[in-house]
Coordinates of C-alpha atoms in Angstrom, one line a residue:
Chain A
M1 CA 4.5 23.5 -31.4
R2 CA 5.6 23.2 -27.6
I3 CA 3.7 21.6 -25.0
K4 CA 4.6 20.6 -21.2
L5 CA 5.3 17.1 -20.9
N6 CA 5.3 15.7 -17.5
G7 CA 6.3 19.3 -16.2
R8 CA 8.9 20.2 -18.8
D9 CA 8.9 22.0 -22.0
A10 CA 8.8 19.6 -25.2
E11 CA 8.8 20.3 -29.0
I12 CA 6.3 18.1 -30.8
K13 CA 5.1 18.2 -34.4
D14 CA 1.7 19.9 -35.2
G15 CA -1.0 17.5 -35.2
T16 CA 0.7 15.0 -32.8
T17 CA -1.9 12.8 -31.0
V18 CA -2.1 11.6 -27.8
A19 CA -1.5 7.9 -29.0
A20 CA 1.6 9.2 -31.2
L21 CA 3.0 11.1 -28.2
L22 CA 2.9 7.9 -26.1
R23 CA 4.7 5.7 -28.9
G24 CA 7.3 8.3 -29.0
M25 CA 7.9 8.0 -25.3
K26 CA 8.0 4.1 -25.6
A27 CA 5.1 4.1 -22.9
D28 CA 3.3 0.7 -22.9
P29 CA -0.3 1.7 -24.4
K30 CA -2.1 -1.1 -22.2
S31 CA -0.7 0.5 -19.0
A32 CA -0.2 4.2 -19.5
L33 CA -2.4 6.8 -17.8
V34 CA -2.8 10.3 -19.4
E35 CA -3.7 13.4 -17.8
L36 CA -4.5 16.4 -20.4
N37 CA -4.5 19.8 -18.8
L38 CA -5.0 18.1 -15.4
K39 CA -8.0 16.1 -16.3
V40 CA -7.7 12.3 -17.0
L41 CA -8.2 11.3 -20.7
A42 CA -9.4 8.0 -21.0
R43 CA -7.7 5.3 -23.4
A44 CA -10.4 5.5 -26.0
G45 CA -9.7 9.2 -26.7
W46 CA -6.1 8.8 -27.2
K47 CA -6.0 8.2 -31.0
R48 CA -8.4 11.2 -31.9
T49 CA -7.1 13.7 -29.4
A50 CA -4.6 16.0 -31.3
L51 CA -2.4 18.1 -28.8
R52 CA -2.5 21.8 -28.8
N53 CA 0.2 24.5 -28.2
G54 CA 0.5 25.0 -24.6
D55 CA -1.1 21.7 -23.6
A56 CA 0.0 20.1 -20.4
V57 CA 0.4 16.2 -20.5
E58 CA 1.3 13.9 -17.8
V59 CA 2.0 10.4 -18.5
F60 CA 2.0 7.8 -15.8
S61 CA 2.2 4.1 -15.5
F62 CA 1.9 1.7 -12.6
V63 CA 5.3 0.7 -11.0
T64 CA 6.3 -1.6 -8.1
G65 CA 5.9 -0.3 -4.6
G66 CA 5.0 -1.2 -1.3
Chain B
M1 CA -15.2 -21.3 13.9
E2 CA -14.2 -19.8 10.7
D3 CA -11.7 -16.9 11.0
V4 CA -13.0 -14.5 8.4
F5 CA -11.2 -11.4 7.5
K6 CA -13.4 -8.8 5.9
I7 CA -12.5 -5.2 4.7
A8 CA -15.2 -2.8 3.6
G9 CA -17.5 -6.0 3.6
R10 CA -15.5 -8.1 1.4
K11 CA -13.8 -11.3 2.5
I12 CA -10.1 -11.2 2.2
R13 CA -8.6 -14.7 1.7
S14 CA -5.2 -13.8 3.5
R15 CA -4.2 -11.8 6.3
F16 CA -0.7 -11.2 4.8
M17 CA -0.5 -8.4 2.3
L18 CA 2.6 -7.8 0.1
G19 CA 4.1 -5.0 -1.7
T20 CA 5.6 -5.3 -5.1
G21 CA 8.6 -2.8 -4.8
K22 CA 12.4 -4.0 -4.9
F23 CA 12.1 -7.3 -5.9
P24 CA 15.1 -8.5 -8.3
S25 CA 12.8 -9.2 -11.3
D26 CA 9.1 -9.4 -12.2
G27 CA 9.5 -13.1 -12.3
S28 CA 10.7 -13.2 -8.7
M29 CA 7.8 -10.8 -7.6
A30 CA 5.2 -12.9 -9.1
E31 CA 6.5 -16.2 -7.6
A32 CA 6.6 -14.5 -4.3
I33 CA 3.3 -13.3 -4.3
K34 CA 2.1 -16.6 -5.2
A35 CA 4.1 -18.3 -2.3
S36 CA 2.6 -15.4 -0.1
G37 CA -1.1 -16.3 -0.7
A38 CA -1.6 -12.6 -0.6
H39 CA -4.9 -11.4 -1.6
I40 CA -4.1 -8.0 -1.7
V41 CA -0.8 -6.5 -3.1
T42 CA 0.1 -3.0 -3.5
V43 CA 1.8 -1.0 -6.5
A44 CA 2.6 2.6 -6.9
L45 CA 2.1 5.1 -9.9
R46 CA 4.9 7.4 -11.3
R47 CA 5.4 9.6 -14.4
V48 CA 6.9 7.8 -17.4
D49 CA 10.3 9.0 -18.2
S50 CA 10.2 10.2 -21.9
G51 CA 12.2 7.5 -24.2
A52 CA 12.9 5.2 -21.1
G53 CA 9.3 4.1 -21.6
S54 CA 7.4 1.9 -19.4
G55 CA 6.3 -1.7 -18.9
N56 CA 3.0 -3.3 -18.0
L57 CA 3.6 -4.3 -14.3
L58 CA -0.1 -5.5 -13.9
S59 CA 0.6 -8.2 -16.3
H60 CA 3.0 -9.7 -14.0
I61 CA 0.5 -9.9 -10.8
P62 CA -1.1 -13.3 -10.6
A63 CA -4.7 -13.4 -11.3
G64 CA -7.3 -13.2 -8.6
R65 CA -5.5 -10.4 -6.5
I66 CA -7.0 -7.2 -5.3
V67 CA -4.3 -4.7 -6.6
M68 CA -4.2 -1.8 -4.4
P69 CA -2.3 1.2 -5.5
N70 CA -0.4 3.7 -2.8
T71 CA -0.1 7.1 -3.3
S72 CA 3.6 7.1 -2.4
G73 CA 5.2 10.2 -3.8
A74 CA 2.6 12.3 -2.5
R75 CA 3.5 15.0 0.1
N76 CA 0.1 16.2 1.0
A77 CA -3.8 15.5 0.8
A78 CA -4.1 17.1 -2.7
E79 CA -1.3 14.9 -4.4
A80 CA -2.7 11.9 -2.5
V81 CA -6.2 12.7 -3.9
R82 CA -4.7 13.1 -7.5
I83 CA -2.9 9.8 -7.8
A84 CA -5.9 8.0 -6.2
R85 CA -8.1 9.3 -8.8
L86 CA -5.7 8.7 -11.5
A87 CA -5.2 5.2 -10.6
R88 CA -9.0 4.5 -10.6
A89 CA -9.6 6.3 -13.7
A90 CA -6.7 3.7 -15.1
G91 CA -9.1 0.8 -13.9
A92 CA -7.2 0.0 -10.7
G93 CA -10.4 -0.4 -8.9
D94 CA -11.4 1.4 -5.6
W95 CA -8.8 0.4 -3.3
I96 CA -6.3 2.8 -2.3
K97 CA -3.5 2.9 0.4
I98 CA -3.1 6.6 1.4
E99 CA 0.4 7.8 2.0
A100 CA 1.2 11.3 2.5
I101 CA 4.8 11.6 3.2
P102 CA 6.5 15.2 3.3
D103 CA 9.6 13.7 5.1
N104 CA 12.1 12.0 2.8
R105 CA 14.6 11.1 5.7
H106 CA 12.3 9.2 7.8
L107 CA 9.6 8.7 5.5
L108 CA 7.1 9.2 8.5
P109 CA 3.6 10.0 7.2
D110 CA 1.7 13.3 7.9
N111 CA -1.3 12.3 9.8
L112 CA -3.2 15.6 9.1
E113 CA -3.0 15.3 5.5
T114 CA -3.7 11.6 5.5
I115 CA -6.9 12.4 7.4
K116 CA -7.9 15.0 4.8
A117 CA -7.3 12.7 1.7
T118 CA -9.4 10.1 3.5
E119 CA -12.1 12.1 3.9
V120 CA -12.2 13.0 0.0
L121 CA -11.7 9.7 -1.1
A122 CA -14.0 7.9 1.2
R123 CA -16.6 10.2 0.2
E124 CA -15.9 9.3 -3.6
G125 CA -16.4 5.6 -2.9
F126 CA -12.9 4.7 -2.4
V127 CA -11.7 1.6 0.0
V128 CA -9.2 3.9 1.9
M129 CA -6.5 2.3 3.9
P130 CA -4.5 4.9 5.4
Y131 CA -0.9 4.6 6.3
F132 CA -0.5 6.7 9.6
N133 CA 1.6 7.1 12.6
P134 CA -0.2 5.2 15.4
D135 CA -2.1 7.8 17.5
L136 CA -5.3 7.0 19.0
A137 CA -7.2 10.6 18.6
D138 CA -5.9 10.5 14.6
A139 CA -7.1 7.0 14.3
R140 CA -10.5 7.9 15.5
R141 CA -10.5 10.8 13.0
L142 CA -9.5 8.4 10.4
R143 CA -12.6 6.1 11.2
D144 CA -14.9 9.2 11.3
A145 CA -13.3 10.1 7.9
G146 CA -14.6 6.8 6.4
A147 CA -11.4 4.8 6.4
A148 CA -11.9 1.0 5.7
S149 CA -8.9 0.0 7.6
L150 CA -6.2 1.5 10.0
M151 CA -2.6 1.3 8.5
P152 CA -0.2 2.0 11.4
L153 CA 3.5 1.9 11.0
G154 CA 5.6 -0.8 12.9
A155 CA 8.8 1.3 12.4
P156 CA 10.0 3.6 9.5
I157 CA 9.4 2.2 5.9
G158 CA 12.2 -0.4 5.0
T159 CA 14.1 -0.2 8.5
N160 CA 13.3 -4.0 9.2
K161 CA 13.1 -2.9 13.1
G162 CA 9.9 -4.7 13.9
V163 CA 7.1 -3.5 15.8
T164 CA 8.6 -0.5 17.6
T165 CA 5.2 0.8 18.2
R166 CA 3.9 -2.0 19.8
E167 CA 2.1 -0.3 23.0
L168 CA 0.4 2.3 20.4
I169 CA -0.9 -0.7 18.3
K170 CA -2.4 -2.4 21.4
V171 CA -4.2 0.7 22.1
L172 CA -5.5 0.8 18.6
V173 CA -6.6 -2.6 18.7
S174 CA -8.5 -2.5 21.8
E175 CA -10.3 1.0 21.1
L176 CA -11.2 0.8 17.5
D177 CA -13.7 -1.5 15.7
L178 CA -11.7 -1.1 12.2
P179 CA -9.3 -3.8 11.1
V180 CA -5.7 -2.8 11.9
V181 CA -2.9 -3.6 9.4
V182 CA 0.5 -3.1 10.6
D183 CA 2.5 -1.7 7.8
A184 CA 6.0 -1.0 7.3
G185 CA 9.2 -1.8 9.2
L186 CA 8.6 -5.4 9.6
G187 CA 11.7 -7.0 8.9
R188 CA 11.4 -10.8 10.0
P189 CA 8.4 -13.4 10.3
S190 CA 8.7 -13.3 14.0
H191 CA 7.9 -9.2 13.7
A192 CA 4.9 -10.4 11.8
A193 CA 4.0 -12.9 14.3
E194 CA 4.3 -10.4 17.1
A195 CA 2.1 -7.8 15.4
M196 CA -0.6 -10.4 14.8
E197 CA -0.2 -11.7 18.5
L198 CA -1.0 -8.2 19.7
G199 CA -4.4 -8.4 17.8
A200 CA -3.5 -6.8 14.2
A201 CA -6.1 -8.1 11.6
A202 CA -3.2 -8.3 9.0
V203 CA 0.2 -7.1 8.1
L204 CA 1.6 -5.5 5.0
V205 CA 5.4 -6.5 4.2
N206 CA 7.4 -5.5 1.1
T207 CA 11.3 -4.9 1.8
A208 CA 11.9 -7.8 4.0
V209 CA 10.5 -10.2 1.4
A210 CA 11.8 -8.6 -1.6
V211 CA 15.5 -8.1 -0.6
S212 CA 15.9 -11.4 1.1
G213 CA 18.1 -14.2 -0.6
D214 CA 14.9 -16.0 -1.6
P215 CA 12.1 -13.9 -1.9
S216 CA 9.5 -16.7 -2.3
G217 CA 10.7 -18.7 0.7
M218 CA 10.4 -15.5 2.8
A219 CA 7.2 -14.8 1.5
E220 CA 6.0 -18.4 2.6
A221 CA 7.9 -17.9 6.1
F222 CA 6.1 -14.7 6.6
A223 CA 2.5 -16.2 5.6
L224 CA 3.3 -19.0 8.2
A225 CA 4.3 -16.5 10.9
V226 CA 1.1 -14.7 10.1
K227 CA -0.9 -17.6 10.6
A228 CA 0.8 -18.6 13.8
G229 CA 0.6 -15.1 15.3
R230 CA -3.3 -14.9 14.4
K231 CA -4.1 -18.4 16.1
A232 CA -2.1 -17.2 19.1
W233 CA -4.1 -14.0 19.3
L234 CA -7.3 -16.1 19.2
A235 CA -6.2 -18.6 21.6
G236 CA -5.3 -15.7 24.0
A237 CA -1.7 -15.8 25.4
G238 CA -1.0 -15.9 29.0
A239 CA 0.3 -13.0 30.8
A240 CA 4.1 -12.5 31.6
R241 CA 5.1 -13.2 35.5
E242 CA 8.0 -11.8 37.4
L243 CA 8.7 -15.0 39.2
A244 CA 8.7 -18.8 38.0
E245 CA 5.5 -21.0 38.3
A246 CA 6.1 -24.7 38.0
S247 CA 4.6 -26.5 35.2
S248 CA 5.1 -29.9 36.8
P249 CA 3.9 -30.7 40.5
L250 CA 6.0 -29.1 43.2
T251 CA 5.9 -32.3 45.5
G252 CA 9.5 -33.9 45.6
F253 CA 10.2 -37.1 43.3
L254 CA 10.6 -39.6 46.0
R255 CA 8.9 -37.8 48.9

């Protein structure tokens, strides 16, 4: 199925959870932030949230900056 | 008398704030934060590139600091508000430095969008520190919108040019009760001292420390300069004069 990941089309397996998506991206789960369809998805929900076709996912993390 | 520095009612241990960008390594950043004595340090928020992954920046920041995310990358109020909400949802706390910068060449902020974002975020309980072009009318609008401090630029970000806005900074210090934190463009400890001598409550520095040959040494130098400038402001500097005025008796030595 197809989702929008950070604004770009991405092909993922059916039933992929947010947690699995983050693992695939090599995003540190302790510090990543996730928006699902423009709403913040709390860390507690990552394992139980399976993505659906057409979902828009944004993954952020803190980086250095002034 | 103790010189207490407070923002939004919270006592801040240092008038020197440090950005975390551009350091050669996470280790050198951590050492510089310690050497600076900074209580408030800034971070940014970015999308994670798929496959490139992300580390855990916050784990490298020494304990006991207020981590203040900025909204860098935002071009307008809506984007700044989105970043602030995300950062808070991620557990970064309530402090936010607003940057709304539509211009990539000079990196100068858009005051109108900054005011709009300040209004929304202050209402949501954020401690809002807006980065803006020093302008008196806009400073009053930011105060009325609920800003906890004002962050006028000294010079464009990363230029190391010093307090090029000094006359405007003086106006803000004299006209507003909010702490004025001079942010951006301070390239040397003497620039930081100058900002403090003008009556700034604090300064925020990043580039000048991070890209120096010895970031920890430079962080310490800035911290000392901030203290010196603050003491000079409290002591009250003498006015500049056109003609000399002797500091020794003017009578002749042998007459």
